[in-house]
PDB file of N, CA and C in Angstrom:
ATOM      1  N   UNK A 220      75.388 101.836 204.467  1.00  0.00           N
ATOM      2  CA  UNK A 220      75.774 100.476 204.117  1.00  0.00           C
ATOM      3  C   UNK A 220      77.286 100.329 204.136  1.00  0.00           C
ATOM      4  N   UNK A 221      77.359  98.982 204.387  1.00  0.00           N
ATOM      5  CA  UNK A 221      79.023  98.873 204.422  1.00  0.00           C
ATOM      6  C   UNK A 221      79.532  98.403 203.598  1.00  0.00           C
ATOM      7  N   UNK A 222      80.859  98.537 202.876  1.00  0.00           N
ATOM      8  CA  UNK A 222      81.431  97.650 201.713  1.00  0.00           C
ATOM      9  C   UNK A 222      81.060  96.229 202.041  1.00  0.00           C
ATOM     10  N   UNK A 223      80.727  95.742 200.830  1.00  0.00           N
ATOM     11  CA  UNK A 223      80.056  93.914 200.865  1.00  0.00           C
ATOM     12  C   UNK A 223      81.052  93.582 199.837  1.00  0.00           C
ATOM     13  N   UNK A 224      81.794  94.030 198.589  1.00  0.00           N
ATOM     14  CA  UNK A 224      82.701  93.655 198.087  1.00  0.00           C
ATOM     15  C   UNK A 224      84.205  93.962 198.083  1.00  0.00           C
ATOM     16  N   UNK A 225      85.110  92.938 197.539  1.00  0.00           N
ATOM     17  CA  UNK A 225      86.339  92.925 198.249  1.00  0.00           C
ATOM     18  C   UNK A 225      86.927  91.958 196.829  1.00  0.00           C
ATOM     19  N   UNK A 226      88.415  92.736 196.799  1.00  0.00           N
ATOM     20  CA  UNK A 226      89.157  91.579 195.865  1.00  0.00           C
ATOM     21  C   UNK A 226      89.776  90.715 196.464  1.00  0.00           C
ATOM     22  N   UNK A 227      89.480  89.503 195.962  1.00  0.00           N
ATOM     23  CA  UNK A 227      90.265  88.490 196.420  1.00  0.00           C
ATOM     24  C   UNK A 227      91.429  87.741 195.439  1.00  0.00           C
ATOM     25  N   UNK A 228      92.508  87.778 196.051  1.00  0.00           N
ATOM     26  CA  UNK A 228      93.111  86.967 195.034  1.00  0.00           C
ATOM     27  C   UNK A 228      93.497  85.305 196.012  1.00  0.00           C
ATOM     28  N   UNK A 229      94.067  84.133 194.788  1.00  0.00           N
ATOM     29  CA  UNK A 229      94.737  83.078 195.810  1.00  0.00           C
ATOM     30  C   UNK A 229      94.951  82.404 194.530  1.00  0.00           C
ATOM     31  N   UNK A 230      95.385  80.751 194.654  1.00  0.00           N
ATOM     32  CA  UNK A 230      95.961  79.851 193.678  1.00  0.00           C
ATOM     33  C   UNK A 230      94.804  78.900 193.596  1.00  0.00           C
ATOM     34  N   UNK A 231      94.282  78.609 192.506  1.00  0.00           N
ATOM     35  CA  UNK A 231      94.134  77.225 192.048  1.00  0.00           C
ATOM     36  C   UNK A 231      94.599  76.080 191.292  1.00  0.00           C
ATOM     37  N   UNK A 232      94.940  74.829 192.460  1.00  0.00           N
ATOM     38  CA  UNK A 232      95.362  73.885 191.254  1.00  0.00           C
ATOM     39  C   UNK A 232      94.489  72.914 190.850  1.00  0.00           C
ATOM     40  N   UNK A 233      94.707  72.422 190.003  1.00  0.00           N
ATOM     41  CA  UNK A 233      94.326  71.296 188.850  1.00  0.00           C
ATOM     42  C   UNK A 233      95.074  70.595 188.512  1.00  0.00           C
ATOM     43  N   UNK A 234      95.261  69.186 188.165  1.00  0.00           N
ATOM     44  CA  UNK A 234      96.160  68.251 187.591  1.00  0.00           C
ATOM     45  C   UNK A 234      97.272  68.454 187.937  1.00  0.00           C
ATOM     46  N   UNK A 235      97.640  68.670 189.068  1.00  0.00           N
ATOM     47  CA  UNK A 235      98.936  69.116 190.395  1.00  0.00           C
ATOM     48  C   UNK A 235      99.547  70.656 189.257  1.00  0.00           C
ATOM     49  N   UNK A 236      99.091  70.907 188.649  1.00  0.00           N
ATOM     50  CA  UNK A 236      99.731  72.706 188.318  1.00  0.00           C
ATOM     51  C   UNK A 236      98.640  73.784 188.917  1.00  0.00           C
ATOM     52  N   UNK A 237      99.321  74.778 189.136  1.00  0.00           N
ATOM     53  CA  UNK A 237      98.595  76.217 190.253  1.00  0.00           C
ATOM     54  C   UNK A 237      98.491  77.341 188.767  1.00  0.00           C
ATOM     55  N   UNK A 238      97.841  78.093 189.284  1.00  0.00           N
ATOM     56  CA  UNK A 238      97.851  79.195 188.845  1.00  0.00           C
ATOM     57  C   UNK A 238      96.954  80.008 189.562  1.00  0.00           C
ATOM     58  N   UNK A 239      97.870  81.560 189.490  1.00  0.00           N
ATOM     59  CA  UNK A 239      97.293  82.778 190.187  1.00  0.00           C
ATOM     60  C   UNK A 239      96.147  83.202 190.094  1.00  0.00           C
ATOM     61  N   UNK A 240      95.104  82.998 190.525  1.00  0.00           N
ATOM     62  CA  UNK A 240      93.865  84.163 190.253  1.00  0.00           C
ATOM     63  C   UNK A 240      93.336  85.122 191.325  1.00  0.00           C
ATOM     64  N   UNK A 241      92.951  85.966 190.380  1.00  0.00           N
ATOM     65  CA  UNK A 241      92.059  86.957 191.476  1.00  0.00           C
ATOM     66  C   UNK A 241      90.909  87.301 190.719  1.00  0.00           C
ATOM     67  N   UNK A 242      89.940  87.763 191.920  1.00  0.00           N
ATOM     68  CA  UNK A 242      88.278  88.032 191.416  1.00  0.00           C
ATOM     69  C   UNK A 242      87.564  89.137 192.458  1.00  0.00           C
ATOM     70  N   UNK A 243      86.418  89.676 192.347  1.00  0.00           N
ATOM     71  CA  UNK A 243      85.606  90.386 193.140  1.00  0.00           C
ATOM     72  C   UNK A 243      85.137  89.124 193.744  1.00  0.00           C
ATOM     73  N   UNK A 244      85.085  89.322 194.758  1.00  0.00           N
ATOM     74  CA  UNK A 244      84.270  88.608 196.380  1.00  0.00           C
ATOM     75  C   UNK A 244      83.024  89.355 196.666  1.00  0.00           C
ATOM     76  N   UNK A 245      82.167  89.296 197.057  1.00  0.00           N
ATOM     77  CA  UNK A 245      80.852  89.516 197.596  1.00  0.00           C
ATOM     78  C   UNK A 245      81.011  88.910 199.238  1.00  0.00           C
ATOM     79  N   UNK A 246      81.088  89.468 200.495  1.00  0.00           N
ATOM     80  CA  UNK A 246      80.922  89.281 201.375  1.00  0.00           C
ATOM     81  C   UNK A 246      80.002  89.496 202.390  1.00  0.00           C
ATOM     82  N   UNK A 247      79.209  88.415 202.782  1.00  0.00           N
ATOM     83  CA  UNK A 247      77.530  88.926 203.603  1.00  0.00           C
ATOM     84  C   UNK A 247      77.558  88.753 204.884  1.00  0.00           C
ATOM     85  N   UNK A 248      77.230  89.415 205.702  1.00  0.00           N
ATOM     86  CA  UNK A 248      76.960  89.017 206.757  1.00  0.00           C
ATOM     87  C   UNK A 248      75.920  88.495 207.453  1.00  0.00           C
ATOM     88  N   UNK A 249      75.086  87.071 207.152  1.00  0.00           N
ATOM     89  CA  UNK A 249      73.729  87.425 208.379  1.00  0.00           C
ATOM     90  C   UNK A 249      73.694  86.664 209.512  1.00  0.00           C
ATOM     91  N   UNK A 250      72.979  87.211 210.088  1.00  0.00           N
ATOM     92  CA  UNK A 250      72.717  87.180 211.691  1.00  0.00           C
ATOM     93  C   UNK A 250      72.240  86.110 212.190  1.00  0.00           C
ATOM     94  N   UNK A 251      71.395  84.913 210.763  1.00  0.00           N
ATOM     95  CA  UNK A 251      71.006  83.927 211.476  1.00  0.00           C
ATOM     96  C   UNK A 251      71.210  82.887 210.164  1.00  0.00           C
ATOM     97  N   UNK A 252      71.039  81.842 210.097  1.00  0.00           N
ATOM     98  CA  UNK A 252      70.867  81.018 208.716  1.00  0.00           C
ATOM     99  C   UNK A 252      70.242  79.935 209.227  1.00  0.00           C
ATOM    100  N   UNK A 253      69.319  79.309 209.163  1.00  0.00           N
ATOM    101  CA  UNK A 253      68.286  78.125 209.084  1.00  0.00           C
ATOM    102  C   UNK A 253      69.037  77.291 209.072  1.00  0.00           C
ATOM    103  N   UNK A 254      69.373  75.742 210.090  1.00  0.00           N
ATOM    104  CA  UNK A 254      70.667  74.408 210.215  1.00  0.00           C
ATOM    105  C   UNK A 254      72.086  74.754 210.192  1.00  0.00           C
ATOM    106  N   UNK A 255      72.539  75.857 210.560  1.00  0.00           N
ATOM    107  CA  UNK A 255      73.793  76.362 210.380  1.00  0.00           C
ATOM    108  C   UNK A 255      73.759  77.241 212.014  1.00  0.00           C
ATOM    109  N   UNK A 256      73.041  78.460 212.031  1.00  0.00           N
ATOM    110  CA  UNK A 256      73.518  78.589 213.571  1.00  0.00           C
ATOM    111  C   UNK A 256      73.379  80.144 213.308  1.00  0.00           C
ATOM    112  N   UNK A 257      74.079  81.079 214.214  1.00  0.00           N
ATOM    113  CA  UNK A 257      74.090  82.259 214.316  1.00  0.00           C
ATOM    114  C   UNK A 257      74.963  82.802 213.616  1.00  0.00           C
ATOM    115  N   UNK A 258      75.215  84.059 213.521  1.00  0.00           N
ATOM    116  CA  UNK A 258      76.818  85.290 213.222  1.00  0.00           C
ATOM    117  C   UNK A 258      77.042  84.479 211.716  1.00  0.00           C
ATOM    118  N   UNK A 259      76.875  84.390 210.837  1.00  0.00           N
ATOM    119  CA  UNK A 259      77.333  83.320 209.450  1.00  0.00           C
ATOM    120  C   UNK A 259      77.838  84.335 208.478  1.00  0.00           C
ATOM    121  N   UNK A 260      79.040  84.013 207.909  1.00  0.00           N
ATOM    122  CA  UNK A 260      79.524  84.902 206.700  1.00  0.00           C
ATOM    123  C   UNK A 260      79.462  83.993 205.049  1.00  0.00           C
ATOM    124  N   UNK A 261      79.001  84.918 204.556  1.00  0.00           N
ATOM    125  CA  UNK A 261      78.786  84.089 203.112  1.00  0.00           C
ATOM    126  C   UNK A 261      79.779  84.898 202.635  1.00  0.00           C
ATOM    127  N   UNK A 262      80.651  84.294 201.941  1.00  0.00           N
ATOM    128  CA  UNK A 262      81.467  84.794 201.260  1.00  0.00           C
ATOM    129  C   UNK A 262      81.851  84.090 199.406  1.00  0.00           C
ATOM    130  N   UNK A 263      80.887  84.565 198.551  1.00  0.00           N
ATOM    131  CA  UNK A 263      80.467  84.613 196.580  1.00  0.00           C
ATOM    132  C   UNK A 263      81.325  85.407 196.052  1.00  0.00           C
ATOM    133  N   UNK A 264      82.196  83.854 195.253  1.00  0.00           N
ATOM    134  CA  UNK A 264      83.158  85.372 194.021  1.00  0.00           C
ATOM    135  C   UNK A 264      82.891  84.312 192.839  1.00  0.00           C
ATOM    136  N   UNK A 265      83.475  84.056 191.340  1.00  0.00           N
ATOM    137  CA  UNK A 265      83.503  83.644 190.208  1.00  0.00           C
ATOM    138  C   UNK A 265      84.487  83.843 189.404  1.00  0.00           C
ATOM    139  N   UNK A 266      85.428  83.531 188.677  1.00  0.00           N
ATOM    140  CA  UNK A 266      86.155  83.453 187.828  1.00  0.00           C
ATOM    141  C   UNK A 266      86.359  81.912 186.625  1.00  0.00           C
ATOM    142  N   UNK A 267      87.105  82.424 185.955  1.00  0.00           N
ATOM    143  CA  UNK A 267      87.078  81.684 184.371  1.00  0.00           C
ATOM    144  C   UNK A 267      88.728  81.424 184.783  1.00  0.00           C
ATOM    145  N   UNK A 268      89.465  79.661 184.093  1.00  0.00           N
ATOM    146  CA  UNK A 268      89.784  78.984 184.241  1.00  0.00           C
ATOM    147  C   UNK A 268      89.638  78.762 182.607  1.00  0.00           C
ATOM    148  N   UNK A 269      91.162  78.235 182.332  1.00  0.00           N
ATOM    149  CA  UNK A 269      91.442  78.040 181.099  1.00  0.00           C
ATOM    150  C   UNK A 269      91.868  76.171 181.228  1.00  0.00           C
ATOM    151  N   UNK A 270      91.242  75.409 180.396  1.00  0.00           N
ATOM    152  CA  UNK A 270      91.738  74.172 181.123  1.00  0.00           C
ATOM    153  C   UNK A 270      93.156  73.720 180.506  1.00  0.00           C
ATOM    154  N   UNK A 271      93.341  74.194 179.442  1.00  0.00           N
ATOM    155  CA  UNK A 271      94.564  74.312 178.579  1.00  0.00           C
ATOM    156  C   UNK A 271      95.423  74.101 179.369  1.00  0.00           C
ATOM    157  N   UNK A 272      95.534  75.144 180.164  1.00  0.00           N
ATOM    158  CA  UNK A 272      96.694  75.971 180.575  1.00  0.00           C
ATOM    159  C   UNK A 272      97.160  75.053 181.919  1.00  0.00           C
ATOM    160  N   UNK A 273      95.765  74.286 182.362  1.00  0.00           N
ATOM    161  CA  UNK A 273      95.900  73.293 183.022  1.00  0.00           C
ATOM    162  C   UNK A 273      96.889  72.106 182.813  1.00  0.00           C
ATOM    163  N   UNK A 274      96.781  71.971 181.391  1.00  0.00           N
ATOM    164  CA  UNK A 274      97.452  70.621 180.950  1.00  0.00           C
ATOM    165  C   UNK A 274      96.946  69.660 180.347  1.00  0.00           C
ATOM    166  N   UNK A 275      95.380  69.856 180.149  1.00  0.00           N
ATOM    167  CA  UNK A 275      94.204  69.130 180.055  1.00  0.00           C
ATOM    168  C   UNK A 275      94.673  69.150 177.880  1.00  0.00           C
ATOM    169  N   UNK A 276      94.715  68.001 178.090  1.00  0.00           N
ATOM    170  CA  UNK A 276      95.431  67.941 176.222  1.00  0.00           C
ATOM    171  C   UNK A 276      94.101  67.246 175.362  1.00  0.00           C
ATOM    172  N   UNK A 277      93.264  66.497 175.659  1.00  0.00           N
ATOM    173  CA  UNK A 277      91.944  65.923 174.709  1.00  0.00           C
ATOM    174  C   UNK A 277      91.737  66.338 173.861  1.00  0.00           C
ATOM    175  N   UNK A 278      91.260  65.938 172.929  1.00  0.00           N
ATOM    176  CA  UNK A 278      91.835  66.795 171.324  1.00  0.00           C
ATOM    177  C   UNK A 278      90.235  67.366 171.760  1.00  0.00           C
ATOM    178  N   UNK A 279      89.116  66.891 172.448  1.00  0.00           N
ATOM    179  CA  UNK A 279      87.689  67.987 172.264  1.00  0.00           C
ATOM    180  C   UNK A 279      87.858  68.742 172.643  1.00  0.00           C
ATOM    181  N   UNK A 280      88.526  68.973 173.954  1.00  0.00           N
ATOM    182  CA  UNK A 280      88.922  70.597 174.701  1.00  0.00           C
ATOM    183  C   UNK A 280      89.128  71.706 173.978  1.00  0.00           C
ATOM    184  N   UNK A 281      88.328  72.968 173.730  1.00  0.00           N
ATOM    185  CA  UNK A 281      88.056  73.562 172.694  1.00  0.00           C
ATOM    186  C   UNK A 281      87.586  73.893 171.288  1.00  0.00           C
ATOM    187  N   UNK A 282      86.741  72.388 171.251  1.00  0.00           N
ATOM    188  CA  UNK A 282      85.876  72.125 170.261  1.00  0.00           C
ATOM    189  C   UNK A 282      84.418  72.087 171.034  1.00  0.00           C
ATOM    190  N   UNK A 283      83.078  72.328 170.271  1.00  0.00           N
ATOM    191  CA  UNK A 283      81.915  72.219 170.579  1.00  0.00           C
ATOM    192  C   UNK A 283      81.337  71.290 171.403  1.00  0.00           C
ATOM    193  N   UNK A 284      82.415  70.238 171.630  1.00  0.00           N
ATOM    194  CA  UNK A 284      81.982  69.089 172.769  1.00  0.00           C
ATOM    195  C   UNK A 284      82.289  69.263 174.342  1.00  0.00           C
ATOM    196  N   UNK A 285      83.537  70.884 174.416  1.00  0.00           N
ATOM    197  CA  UNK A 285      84.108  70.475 175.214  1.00  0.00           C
ATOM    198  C   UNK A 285      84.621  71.964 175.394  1.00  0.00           C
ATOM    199  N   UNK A 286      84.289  73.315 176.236  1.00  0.00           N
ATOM    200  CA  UNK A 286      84.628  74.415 176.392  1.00  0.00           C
ATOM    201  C   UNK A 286      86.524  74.466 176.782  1.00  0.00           C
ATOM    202  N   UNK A 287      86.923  75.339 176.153  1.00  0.00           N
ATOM    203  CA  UNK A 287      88.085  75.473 177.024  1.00  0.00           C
ATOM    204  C   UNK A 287      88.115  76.400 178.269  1.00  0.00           C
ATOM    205  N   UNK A 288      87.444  77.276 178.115  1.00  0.00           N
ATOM    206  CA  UNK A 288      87.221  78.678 179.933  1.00  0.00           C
ATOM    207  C   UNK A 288      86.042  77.497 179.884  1.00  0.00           C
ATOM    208  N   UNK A 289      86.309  77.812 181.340  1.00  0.00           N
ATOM    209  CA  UNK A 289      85.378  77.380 181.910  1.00  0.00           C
ATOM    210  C   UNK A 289      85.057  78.319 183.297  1.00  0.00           C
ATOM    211  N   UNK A 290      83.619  78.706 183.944  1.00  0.00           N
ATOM    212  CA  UNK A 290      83.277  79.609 184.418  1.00  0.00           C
ATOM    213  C   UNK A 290      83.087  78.954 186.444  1.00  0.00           C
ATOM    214  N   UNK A 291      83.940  79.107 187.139  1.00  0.00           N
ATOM    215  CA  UNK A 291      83.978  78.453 188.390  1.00  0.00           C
ATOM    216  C   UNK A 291      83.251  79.353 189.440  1.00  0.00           C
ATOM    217  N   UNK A 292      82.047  78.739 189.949  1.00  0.00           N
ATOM    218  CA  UNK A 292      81.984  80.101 191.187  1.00  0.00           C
ATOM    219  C   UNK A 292      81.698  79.325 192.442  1.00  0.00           C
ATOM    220  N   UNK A 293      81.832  80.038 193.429  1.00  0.00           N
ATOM    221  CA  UNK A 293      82.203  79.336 194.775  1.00  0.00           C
ATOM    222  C   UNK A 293      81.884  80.164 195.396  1.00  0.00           C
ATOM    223  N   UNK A 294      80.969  79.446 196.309  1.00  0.00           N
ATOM    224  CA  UNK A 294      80.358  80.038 197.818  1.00  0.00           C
ATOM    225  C   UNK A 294      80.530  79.500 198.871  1.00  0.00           C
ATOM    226  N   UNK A 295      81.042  79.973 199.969  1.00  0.00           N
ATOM    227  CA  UNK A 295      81.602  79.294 200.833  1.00  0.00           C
ATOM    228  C   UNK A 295      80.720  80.281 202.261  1.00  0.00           C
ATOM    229  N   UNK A 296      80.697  79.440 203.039  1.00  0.00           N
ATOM    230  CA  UNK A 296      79.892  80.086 204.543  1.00  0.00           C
ATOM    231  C   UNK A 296      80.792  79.641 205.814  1.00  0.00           C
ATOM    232  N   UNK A 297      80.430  80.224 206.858  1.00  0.00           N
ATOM    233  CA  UNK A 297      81.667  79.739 207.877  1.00  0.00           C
ATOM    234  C   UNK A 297      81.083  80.997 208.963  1.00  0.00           C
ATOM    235  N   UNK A 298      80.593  80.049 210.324  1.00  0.00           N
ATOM    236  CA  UNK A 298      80.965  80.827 211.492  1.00  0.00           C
ATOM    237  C   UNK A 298      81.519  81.488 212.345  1.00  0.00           C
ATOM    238  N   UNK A 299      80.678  83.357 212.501  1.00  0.00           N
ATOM    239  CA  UNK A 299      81.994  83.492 213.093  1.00  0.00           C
ATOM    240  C   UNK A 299      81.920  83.408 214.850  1.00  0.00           C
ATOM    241  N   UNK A 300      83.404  83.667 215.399  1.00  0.00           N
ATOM    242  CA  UNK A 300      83.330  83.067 217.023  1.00  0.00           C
ATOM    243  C   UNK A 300      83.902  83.913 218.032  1.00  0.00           C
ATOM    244  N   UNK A 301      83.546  83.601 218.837  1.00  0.00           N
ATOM    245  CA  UNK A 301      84.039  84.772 219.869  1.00  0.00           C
ATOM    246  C   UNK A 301      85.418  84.191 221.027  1.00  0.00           C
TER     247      UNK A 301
END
């Protein structure tokens, strides 16, 4: 088997401020995917996001109405080409 995971790091912004993150990636390769086409890479990672830190000021943000982490995961697919 071949390595399928990989760190990824990059920026996310929110409310025009960035911040650095990095996470484990999960990277797949299959050969076919059903309305999408041939050669397809799935590429699954997840990380936590503080909205604070965002800028996000609501007095619930960090009360029981209103988490402050919050848990983001993202899957993204994309053909590859010759």
């Amino acid at each position: 088997l071949k390595p399928t995971v990989f760190k990824m790091e990059g920026t996310w912004s929110m409310h025009g401020k960035q911040q650095a993150i990095s996470a484990w990636a999960n990277v797949r390769y299959l050969p076919e995917m059903m309305y999408l086409g041939k050669d397809v890479v799935r590429v699954k990672t997840s990380f936590t996001i503080s909205l604070k830190a965002f800028g996000l000021t609501n007095p619930a943000i960090g009360s029981p109405a209103c988490a402050d982490l919050w848990q983001i995961e993202v899957v993204a697919l994309g053909l590859l080409t010759k």
